[in-house]
mmCIF file with all atom_site columns, C-alpha atoms in Angstrom:
data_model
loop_
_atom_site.group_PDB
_atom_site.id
_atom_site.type_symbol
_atom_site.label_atom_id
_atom_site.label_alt_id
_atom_site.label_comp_id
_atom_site.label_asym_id
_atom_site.label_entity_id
_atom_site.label_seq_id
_atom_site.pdbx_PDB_ins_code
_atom_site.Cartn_x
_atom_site.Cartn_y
_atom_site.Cartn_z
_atom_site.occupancy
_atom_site.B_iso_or_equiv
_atom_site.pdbx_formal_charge
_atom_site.auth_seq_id
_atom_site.auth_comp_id
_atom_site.auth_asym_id
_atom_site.auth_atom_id
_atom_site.pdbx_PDB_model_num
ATOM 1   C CA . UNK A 1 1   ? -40.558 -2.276  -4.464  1.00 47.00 ? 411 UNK A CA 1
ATOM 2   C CA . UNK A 1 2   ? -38.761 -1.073  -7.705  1.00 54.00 ? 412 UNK A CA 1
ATOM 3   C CA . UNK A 1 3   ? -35.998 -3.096  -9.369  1.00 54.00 ? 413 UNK A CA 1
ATOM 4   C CA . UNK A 1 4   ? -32.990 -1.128  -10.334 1.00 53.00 ? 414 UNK A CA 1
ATOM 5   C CA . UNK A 1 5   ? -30.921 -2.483  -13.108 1.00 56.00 ? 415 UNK A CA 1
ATOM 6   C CA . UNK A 1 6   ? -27.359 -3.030  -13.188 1.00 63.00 ? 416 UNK A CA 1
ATOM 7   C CA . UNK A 1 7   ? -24.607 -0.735  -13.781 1.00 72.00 ? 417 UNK A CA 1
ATOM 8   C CA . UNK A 1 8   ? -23.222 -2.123  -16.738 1.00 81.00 ? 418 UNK A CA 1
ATOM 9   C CA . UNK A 1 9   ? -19.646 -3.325  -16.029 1.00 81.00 ? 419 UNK A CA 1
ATOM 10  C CA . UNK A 1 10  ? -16.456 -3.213  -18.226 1.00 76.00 ? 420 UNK A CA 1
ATOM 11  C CA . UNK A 1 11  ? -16.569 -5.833  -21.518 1.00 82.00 ? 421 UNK A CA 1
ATOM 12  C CA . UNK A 1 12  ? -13.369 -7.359  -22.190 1.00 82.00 ? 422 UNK A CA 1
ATOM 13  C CA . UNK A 1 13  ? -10.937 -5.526  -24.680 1.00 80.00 ? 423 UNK A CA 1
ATOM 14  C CA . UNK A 1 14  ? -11.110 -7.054  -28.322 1.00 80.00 ? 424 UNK A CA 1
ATOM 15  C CA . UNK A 1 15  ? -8.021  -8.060  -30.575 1.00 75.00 ? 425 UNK A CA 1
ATOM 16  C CA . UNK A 1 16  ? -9.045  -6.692  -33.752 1.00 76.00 ? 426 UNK A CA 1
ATOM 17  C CA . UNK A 1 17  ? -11.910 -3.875  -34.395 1.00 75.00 ? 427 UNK A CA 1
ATOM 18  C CA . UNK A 1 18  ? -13.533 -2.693  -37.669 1.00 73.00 ? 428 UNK A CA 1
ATOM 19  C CA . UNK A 1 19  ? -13.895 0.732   -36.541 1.00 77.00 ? 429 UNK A CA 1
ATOM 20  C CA . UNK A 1 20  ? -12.309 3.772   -38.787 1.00 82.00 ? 430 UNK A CA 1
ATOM 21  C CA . UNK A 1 21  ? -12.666 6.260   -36.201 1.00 86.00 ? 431 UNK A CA 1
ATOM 22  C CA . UNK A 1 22  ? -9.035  7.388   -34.591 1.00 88.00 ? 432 UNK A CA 1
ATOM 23  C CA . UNK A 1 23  ? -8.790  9.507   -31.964 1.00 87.00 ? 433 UNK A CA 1
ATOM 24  C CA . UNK A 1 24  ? -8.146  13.104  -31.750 1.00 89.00 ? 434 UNK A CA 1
ATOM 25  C CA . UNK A 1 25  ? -5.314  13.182  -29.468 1.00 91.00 ? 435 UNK A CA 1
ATOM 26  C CA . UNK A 1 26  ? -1.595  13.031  -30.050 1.00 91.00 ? 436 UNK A CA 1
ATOM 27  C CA . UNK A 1 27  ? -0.341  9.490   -32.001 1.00 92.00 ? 437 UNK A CA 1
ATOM 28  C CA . UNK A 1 28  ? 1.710   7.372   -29.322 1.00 92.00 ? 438 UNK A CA 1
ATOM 29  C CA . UNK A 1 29  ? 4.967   6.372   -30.147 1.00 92.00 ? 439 UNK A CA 1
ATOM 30  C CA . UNK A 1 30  ? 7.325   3.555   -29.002 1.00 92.00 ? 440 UNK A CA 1
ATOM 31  C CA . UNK A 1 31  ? 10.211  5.561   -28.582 1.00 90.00 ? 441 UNK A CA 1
ATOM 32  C CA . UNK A 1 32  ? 9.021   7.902   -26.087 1.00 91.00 ? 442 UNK A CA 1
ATOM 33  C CA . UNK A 1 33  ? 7.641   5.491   -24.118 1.00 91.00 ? 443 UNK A CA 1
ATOM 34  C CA . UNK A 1 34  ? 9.162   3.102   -21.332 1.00 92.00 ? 444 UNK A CA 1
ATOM 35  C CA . UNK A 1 35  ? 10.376  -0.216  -22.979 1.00 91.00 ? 445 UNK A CA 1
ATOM 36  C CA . UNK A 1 36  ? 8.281   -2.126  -20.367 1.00 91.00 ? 446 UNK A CA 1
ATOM 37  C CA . UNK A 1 37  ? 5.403   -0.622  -20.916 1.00 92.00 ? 447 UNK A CA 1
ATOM 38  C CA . UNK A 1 38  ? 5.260   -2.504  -24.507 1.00 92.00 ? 448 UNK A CA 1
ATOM 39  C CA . UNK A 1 39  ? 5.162   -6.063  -25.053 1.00 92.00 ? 449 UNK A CA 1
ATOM 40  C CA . UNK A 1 40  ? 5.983   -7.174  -29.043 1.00 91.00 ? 450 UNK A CA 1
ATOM 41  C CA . UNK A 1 41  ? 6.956   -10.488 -28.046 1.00 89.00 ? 451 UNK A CA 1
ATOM 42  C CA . UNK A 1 42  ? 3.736   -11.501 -30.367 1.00 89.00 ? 452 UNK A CA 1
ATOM 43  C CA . UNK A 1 43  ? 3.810   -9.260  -32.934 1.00 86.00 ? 453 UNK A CA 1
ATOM 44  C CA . UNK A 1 44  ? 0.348   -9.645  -34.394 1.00 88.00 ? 454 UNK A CA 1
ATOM 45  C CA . UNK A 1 45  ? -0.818  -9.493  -30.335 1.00 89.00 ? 455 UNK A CA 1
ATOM 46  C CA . UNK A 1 46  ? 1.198   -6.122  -29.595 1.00 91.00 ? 456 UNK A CA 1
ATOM 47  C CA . UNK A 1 47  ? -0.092  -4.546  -26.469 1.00 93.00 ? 457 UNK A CA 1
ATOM 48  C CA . UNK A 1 48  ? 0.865   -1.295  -24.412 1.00 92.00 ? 458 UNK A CA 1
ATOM 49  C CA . UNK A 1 49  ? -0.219  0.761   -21.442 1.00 92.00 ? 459 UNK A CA 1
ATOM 50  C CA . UNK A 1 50  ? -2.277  3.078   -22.096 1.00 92.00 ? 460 UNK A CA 1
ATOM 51  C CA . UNK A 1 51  ? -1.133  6.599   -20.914 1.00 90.00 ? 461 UNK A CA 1
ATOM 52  C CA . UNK A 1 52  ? -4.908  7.361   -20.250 1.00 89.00 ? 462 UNK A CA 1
ATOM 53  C CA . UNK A 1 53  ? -6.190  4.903   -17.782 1.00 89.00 ? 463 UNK A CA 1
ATOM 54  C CA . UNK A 1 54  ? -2.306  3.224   -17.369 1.00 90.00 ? 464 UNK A CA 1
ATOM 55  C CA . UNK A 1 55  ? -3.708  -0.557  -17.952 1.00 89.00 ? 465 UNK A CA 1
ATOM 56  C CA . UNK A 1 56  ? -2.341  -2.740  -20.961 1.00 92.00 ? 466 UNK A CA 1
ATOM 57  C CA . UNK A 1 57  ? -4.680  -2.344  -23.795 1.00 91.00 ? 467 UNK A CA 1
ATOM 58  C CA . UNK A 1 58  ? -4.233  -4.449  -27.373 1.00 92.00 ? 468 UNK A CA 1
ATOM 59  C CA . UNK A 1 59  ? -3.326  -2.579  -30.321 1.00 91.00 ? 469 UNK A CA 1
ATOM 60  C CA . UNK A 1 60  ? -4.861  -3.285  -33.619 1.00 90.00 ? 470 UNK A CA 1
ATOM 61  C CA . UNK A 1 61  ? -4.733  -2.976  -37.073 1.00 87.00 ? 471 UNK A CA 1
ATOM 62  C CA . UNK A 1 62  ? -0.934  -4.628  -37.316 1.00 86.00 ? 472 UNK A CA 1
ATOM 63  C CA . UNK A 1 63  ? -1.552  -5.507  -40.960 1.00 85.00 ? 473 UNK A CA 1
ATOM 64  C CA . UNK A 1 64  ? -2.771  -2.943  -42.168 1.00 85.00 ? 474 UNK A CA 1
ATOM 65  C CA . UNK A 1 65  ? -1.183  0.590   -42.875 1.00 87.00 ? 475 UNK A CA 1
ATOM 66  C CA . UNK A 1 66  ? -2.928  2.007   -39.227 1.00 89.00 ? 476 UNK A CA 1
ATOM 67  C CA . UNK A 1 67  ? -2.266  0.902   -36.046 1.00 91.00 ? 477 UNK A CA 1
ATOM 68  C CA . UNK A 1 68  ? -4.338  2.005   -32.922 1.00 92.00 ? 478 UNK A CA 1
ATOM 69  C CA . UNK A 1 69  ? -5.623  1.047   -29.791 1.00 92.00 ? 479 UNK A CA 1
ATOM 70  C CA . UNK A 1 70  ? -8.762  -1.232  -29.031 1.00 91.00 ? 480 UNK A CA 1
ATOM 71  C CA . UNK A 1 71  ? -11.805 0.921   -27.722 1.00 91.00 ? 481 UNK A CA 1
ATOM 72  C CA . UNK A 1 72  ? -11.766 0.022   -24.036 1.00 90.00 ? 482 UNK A CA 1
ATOM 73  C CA . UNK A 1 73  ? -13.042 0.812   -20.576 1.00 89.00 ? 483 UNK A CA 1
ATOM 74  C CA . UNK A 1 74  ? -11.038 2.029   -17.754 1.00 87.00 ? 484 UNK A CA 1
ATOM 75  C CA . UNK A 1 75  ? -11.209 -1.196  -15.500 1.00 81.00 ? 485 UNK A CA 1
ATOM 76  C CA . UNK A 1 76  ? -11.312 -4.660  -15.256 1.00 81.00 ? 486 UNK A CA 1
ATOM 77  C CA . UNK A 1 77  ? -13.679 -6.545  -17.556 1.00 78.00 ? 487 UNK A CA 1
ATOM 78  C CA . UNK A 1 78  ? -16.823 -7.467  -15.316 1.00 79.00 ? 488 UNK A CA 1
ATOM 79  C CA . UNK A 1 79  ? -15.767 -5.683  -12.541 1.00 79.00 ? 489 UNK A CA 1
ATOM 80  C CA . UNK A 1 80  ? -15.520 -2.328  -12.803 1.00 79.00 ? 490 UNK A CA 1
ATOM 81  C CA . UNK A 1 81  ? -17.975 0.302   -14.409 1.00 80.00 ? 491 UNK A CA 1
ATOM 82  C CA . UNK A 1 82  ? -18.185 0.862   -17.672 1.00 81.00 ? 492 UNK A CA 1
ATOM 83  C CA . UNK A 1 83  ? -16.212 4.072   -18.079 1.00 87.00 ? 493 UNK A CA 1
ATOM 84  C CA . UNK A 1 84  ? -15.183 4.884   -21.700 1.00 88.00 ? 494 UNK A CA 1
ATOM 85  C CA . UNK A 1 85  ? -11.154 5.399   -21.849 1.00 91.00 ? 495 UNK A CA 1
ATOM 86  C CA . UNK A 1 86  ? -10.698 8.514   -23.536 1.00 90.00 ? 496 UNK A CA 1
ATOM 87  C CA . UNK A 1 87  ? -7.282  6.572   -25.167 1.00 89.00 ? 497 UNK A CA 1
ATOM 88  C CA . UNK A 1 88  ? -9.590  4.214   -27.484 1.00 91.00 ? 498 UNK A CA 1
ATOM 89  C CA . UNK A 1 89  ? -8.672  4.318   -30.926 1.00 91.00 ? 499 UNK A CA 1
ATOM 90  C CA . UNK A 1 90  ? -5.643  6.151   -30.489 1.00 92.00 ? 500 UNK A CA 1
ATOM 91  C CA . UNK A 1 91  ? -2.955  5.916   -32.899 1.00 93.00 ? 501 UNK A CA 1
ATOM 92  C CA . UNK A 1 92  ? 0.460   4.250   -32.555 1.00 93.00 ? 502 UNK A CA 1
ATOM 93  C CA . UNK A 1 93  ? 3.224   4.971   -34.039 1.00 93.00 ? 503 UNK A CA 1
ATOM 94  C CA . UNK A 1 94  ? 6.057   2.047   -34.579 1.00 92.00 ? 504 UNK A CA 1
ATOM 95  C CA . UNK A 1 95  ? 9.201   4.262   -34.995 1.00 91.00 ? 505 UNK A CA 1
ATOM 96  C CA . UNK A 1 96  ? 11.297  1.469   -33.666 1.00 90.00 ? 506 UNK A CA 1
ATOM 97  C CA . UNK A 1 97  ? 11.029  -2.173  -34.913 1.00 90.00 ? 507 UNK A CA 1
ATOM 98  C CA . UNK A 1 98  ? 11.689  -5.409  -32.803 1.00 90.00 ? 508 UNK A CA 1
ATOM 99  C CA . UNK A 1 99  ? 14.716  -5.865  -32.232 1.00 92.00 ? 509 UNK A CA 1
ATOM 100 C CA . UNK A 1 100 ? 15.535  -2.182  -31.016 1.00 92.00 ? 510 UNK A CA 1
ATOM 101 C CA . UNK A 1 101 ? 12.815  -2.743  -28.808 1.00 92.00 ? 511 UNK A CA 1
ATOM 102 C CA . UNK A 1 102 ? 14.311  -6.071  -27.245 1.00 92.00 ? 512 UNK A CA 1
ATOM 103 C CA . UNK A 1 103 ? 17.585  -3.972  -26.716 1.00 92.00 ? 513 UNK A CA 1
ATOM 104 C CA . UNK A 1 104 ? 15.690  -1.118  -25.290 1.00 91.00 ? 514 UNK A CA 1
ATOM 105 C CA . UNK A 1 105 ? 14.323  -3.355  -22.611 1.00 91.00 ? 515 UNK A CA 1
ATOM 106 C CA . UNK A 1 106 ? 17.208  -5.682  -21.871 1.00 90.00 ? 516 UNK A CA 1
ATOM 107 C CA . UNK A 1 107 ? 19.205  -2.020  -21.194 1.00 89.00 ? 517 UNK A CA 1
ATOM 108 C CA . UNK A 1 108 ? 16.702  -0.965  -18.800 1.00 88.00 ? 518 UNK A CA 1
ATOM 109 C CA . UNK A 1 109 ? 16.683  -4.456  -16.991 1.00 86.00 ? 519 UNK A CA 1
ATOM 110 C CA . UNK A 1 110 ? 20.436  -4.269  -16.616 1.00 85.00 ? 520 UNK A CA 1
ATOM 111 C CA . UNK A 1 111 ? 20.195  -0.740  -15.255 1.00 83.00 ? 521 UNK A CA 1
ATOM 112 C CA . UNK A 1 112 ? 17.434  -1.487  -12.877 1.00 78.00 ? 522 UNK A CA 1
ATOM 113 C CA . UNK A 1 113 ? 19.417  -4.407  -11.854 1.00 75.00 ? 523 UNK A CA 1
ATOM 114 C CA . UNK A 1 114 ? 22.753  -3.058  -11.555 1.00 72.00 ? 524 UNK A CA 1
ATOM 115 C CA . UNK A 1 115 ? 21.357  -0.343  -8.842  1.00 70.00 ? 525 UNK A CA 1
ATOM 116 C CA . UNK A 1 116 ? 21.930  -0.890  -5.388  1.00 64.00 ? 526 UNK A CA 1
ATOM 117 C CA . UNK A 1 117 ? 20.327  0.767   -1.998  1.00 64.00 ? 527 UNK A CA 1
ATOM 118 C CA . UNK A 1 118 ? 22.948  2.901   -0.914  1.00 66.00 ? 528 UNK A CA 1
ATOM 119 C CA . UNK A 1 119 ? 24.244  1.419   2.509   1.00 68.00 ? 529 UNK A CA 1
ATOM 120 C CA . UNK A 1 120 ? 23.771  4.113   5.565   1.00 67.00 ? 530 UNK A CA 1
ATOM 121 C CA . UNK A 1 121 ? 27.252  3.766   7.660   1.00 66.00 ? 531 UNK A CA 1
ATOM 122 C CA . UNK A 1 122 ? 26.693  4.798   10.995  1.00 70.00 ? 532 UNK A CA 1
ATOM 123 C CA . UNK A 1 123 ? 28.418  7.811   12.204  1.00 69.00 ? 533 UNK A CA 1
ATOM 124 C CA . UNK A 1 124 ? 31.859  7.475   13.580  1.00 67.00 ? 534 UNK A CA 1
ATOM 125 C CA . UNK A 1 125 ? 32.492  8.171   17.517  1.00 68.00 ? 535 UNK A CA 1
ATOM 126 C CA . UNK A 1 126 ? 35.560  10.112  18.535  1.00 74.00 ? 536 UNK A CA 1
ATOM 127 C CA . UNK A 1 127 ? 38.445  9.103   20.487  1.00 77.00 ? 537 UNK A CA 1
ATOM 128 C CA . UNK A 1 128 ? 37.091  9.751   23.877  1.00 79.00 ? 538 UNK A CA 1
ATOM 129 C CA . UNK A 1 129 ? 33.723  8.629   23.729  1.00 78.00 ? 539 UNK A CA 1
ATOM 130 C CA . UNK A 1 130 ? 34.948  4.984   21.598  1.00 77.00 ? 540 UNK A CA 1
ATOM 131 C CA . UNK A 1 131 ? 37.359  5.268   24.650  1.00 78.00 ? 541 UNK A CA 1
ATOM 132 C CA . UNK A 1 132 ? 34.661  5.882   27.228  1.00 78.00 ? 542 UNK A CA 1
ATOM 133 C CA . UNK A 1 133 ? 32.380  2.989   25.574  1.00 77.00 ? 543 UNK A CA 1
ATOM 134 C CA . UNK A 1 134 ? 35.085  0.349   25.264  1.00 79.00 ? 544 UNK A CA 1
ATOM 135 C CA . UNK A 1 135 ? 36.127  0.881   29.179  1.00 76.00 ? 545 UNK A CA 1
ATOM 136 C CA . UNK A 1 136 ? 32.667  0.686   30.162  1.00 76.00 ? 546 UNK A CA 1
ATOM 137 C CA . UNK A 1 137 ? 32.169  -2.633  28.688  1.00 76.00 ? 547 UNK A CA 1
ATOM 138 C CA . UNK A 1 138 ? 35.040  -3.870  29.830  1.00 76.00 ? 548 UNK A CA 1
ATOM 139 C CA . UNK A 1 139 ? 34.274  -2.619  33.861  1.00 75.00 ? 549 UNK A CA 1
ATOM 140 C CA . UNK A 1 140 ? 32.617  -5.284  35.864  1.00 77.00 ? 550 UNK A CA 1
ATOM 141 C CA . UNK A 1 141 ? 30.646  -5.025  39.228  1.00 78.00 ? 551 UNK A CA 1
ATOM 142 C CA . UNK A 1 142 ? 33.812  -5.071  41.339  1.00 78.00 ? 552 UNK A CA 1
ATOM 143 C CA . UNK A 1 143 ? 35.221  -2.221  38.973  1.00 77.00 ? 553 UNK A CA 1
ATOM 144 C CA . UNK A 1 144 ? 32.090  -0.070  39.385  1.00 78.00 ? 554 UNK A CA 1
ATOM 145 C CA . UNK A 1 145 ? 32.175  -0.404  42.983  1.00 82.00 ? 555 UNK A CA 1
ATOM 146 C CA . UNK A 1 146 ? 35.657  0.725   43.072  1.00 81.00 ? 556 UNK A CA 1
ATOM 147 C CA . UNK A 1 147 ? 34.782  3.514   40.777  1.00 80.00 ? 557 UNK A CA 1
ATOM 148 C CA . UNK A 1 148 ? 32.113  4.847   42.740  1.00 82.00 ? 558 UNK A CA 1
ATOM 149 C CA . UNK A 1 149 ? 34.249  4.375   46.194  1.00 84.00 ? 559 UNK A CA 1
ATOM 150 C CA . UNK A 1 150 ? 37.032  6.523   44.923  1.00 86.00 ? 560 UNK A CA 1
ATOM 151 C CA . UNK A 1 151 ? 34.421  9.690   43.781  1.00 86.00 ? 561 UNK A CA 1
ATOM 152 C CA . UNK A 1 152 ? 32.830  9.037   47.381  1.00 87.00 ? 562 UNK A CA 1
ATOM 153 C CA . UNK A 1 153 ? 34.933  11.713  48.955  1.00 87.00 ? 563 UNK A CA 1
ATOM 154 C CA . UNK A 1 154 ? 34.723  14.312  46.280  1.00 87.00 ? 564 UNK A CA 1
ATOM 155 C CA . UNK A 1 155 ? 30.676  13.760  46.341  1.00 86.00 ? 565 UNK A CA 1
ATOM 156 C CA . UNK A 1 156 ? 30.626  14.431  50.281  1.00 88.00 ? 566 UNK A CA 1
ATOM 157 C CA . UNK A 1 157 ? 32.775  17.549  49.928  1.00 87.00 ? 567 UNK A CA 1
ATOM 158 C CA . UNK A 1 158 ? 30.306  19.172  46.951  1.00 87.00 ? 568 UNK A CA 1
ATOM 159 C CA . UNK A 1 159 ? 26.957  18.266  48.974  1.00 86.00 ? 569 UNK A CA 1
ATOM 160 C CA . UNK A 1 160 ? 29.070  19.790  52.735  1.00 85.00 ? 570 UNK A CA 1
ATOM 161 C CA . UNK A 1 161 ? 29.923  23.017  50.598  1.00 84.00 ? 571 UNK A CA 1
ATOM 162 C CA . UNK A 1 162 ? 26.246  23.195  49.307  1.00 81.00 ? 572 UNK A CA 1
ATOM 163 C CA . UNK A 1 163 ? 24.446  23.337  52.312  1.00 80.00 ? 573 UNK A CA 1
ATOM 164 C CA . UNK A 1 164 ? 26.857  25.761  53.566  1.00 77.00 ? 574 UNK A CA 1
ATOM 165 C CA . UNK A 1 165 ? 25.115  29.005  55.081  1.00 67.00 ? 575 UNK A CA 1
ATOM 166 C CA . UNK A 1 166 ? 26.519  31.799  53.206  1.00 67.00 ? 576 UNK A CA 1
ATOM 167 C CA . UNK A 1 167 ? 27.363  35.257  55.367  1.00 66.00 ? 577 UNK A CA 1
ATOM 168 C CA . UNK A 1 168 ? 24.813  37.942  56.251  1.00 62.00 ? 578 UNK A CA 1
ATOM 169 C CA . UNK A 1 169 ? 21.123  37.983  55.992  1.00 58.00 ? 579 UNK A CA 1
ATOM 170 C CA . UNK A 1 170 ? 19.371  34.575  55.979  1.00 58.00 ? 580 UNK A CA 1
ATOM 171 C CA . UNK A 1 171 ? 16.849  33.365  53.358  1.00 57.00 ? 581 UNK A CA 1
ATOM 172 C CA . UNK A 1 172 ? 13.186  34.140  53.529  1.00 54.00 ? 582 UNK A CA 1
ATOM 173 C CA . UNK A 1 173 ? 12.430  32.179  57.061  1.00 55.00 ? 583 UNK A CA 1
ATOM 174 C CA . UNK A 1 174 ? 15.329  34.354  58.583  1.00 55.00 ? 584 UNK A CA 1
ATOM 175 C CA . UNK A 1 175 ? 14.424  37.002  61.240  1.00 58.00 ? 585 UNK A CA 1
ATOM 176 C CA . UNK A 1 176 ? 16.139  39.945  58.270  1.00 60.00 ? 586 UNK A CA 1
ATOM 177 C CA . UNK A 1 177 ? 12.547  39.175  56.770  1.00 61.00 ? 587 UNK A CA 1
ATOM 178 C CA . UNK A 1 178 ? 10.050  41.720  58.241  1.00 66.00 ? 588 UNK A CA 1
ATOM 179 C CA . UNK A 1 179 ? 7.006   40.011  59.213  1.00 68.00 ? 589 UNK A CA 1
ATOM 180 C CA . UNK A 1 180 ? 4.581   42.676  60.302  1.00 77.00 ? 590 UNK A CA 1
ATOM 181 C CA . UNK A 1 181 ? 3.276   46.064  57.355  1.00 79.00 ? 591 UNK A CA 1
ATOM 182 C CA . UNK A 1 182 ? 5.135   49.013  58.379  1.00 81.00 ? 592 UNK A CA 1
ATOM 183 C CA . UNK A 1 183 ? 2.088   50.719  58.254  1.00 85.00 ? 593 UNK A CA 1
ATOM 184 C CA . UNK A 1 184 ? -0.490  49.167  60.714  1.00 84.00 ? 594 UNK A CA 1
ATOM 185 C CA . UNK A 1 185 ? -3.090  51.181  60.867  1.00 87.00 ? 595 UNK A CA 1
ATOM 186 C CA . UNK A 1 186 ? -3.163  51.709  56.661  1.00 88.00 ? 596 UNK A CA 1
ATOM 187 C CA . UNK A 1 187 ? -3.024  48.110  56.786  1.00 87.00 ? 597 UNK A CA 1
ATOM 188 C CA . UNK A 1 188 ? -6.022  47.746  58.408  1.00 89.00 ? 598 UNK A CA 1
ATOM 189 C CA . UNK A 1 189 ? -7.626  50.807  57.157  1.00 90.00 ? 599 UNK A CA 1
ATOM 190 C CA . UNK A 1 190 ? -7.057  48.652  53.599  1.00 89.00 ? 600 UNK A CA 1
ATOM 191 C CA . UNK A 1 191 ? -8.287  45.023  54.911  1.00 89.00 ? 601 UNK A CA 1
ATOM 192 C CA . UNK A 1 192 ? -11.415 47.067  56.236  1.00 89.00 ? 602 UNK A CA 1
ATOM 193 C CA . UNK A 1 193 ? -11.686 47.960  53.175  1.00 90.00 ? 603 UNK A CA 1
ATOM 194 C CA . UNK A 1 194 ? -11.157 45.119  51.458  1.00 89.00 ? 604 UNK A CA 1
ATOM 195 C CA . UNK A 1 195 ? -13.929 43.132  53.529  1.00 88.00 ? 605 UNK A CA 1
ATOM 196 C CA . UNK A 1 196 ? -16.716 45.485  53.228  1.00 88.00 ? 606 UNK A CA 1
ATOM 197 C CA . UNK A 1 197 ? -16.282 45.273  48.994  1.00 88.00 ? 607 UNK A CA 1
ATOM 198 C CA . UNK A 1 198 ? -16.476 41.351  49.810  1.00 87.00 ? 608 UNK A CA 1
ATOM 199 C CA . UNK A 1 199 ? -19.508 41.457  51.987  1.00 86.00 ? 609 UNK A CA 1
ATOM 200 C CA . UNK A 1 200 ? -20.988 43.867  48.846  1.00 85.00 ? 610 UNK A CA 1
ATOM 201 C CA . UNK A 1 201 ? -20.351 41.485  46.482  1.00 84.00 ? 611 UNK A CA 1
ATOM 202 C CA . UNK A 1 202 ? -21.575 38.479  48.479  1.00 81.00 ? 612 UNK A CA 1
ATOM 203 C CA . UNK A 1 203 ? -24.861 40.278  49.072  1.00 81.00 ? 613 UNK A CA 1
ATOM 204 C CA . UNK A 1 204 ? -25.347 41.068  45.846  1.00 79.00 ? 614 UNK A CA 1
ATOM 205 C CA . UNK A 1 205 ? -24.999 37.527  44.706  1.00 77.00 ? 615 UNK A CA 1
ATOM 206 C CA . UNK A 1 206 ? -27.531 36.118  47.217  1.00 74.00 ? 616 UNK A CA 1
ATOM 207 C CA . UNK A 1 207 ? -30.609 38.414  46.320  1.00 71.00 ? 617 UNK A CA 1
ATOM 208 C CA . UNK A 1 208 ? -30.061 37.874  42.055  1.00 67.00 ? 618 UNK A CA 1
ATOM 209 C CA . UNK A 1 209 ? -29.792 34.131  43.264  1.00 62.00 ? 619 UNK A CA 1
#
């Protein structure tokens, strides 16, 4: 059986590389980025998120007149595959210095922590139904019954008037309804008819079966 090596897996992210290559894309800079997203509380162990693969990444070179990110992989070191972030070696740009930076983020911390979920109020009832709600919590079983005895009357009237015959003809099982064709004999003229297309059809059926 054959042995199949091992994806290689991410290597951790170093501190300081000798490299000279930069990359070609765009140079990052502090201001335009989100004040969290930076952490210069060590200043010689500055680290951002990358915009590329959006995990914290070192930046190097702090001494010297270049500052860029560490060559890195897209995951986790020695757990995820060794994919090449295309934000290695980018370049940083520190248009802001420390303290600004400290500012920047305490402002966004108060912001974030001055907003508040806007409460949903319920919607208001009117008159009559807050009305209609308050008496019906109030009722007990003696008041329903009471309730319902005094619309007894009104109930019997609507159901008397509703099964009320109204004048003239009388609905479908009436005698009004005729019950037999005008026509007889083109009614059986048709059902004659009618029965010899059946017994066609049911001939038909049995000989292809």
């Amino acid at each position: 059986m054959a042995i199949t090596a091992a994806l290689p897996t991410a290597k951790e992210r170093p501190r300081r590389t000798r490299t000279k290559r930069t990359s070609s894309l765009p140079a990052l800079k502090l201001s335009q980025l989100l004040p969290s997203h930076i952490d210069l509380r060590e200043p010689l162990k500055a680290v951002l998120v990358c915009e590329d693969c959006k995990t914290w990444c070192p930046i190097t070179g702090m001494q010297s007149k270049v500052q860029k990110l560490v060559p890195h992989h897209t995951g986790k070191a020695g757990v995820a595959d060794a994919v090449h972030c295309r934000g290695s070696n980018r370049r940083v740009v520190f248009d802001m210095t420390i303290p600004e930076w400290r500012q920047a983020l305490a402002d966004a911390i108060t912001e974030a922590s001055s907003r508040q979920a806007t409460a949903v109020l319920p919607k208001a009832f009117s008159p009559q139904t807050d009305r209609t709600l308050q008496a019906r919590a109030e009722c007990t079983l003696a008041g329903r019954m009471a309730d319902w005895g005094a619309v007894l009357p009104g109930v019997a009237a609507a159901d008397k008037i509703r099964r009320a015959v109204p004048a003239g003809d009388a609905p479908t099982e009436g005698p009004a309804v005729p019950l037999a064709p005008r026509n007889v004999k083109a009614h059986e003229q048709r059902q004659a008819e009618l029965g010899k297309q059946y017994a066609a059809r049911k001939a038909s059926t049995t000989s292809a079966a």
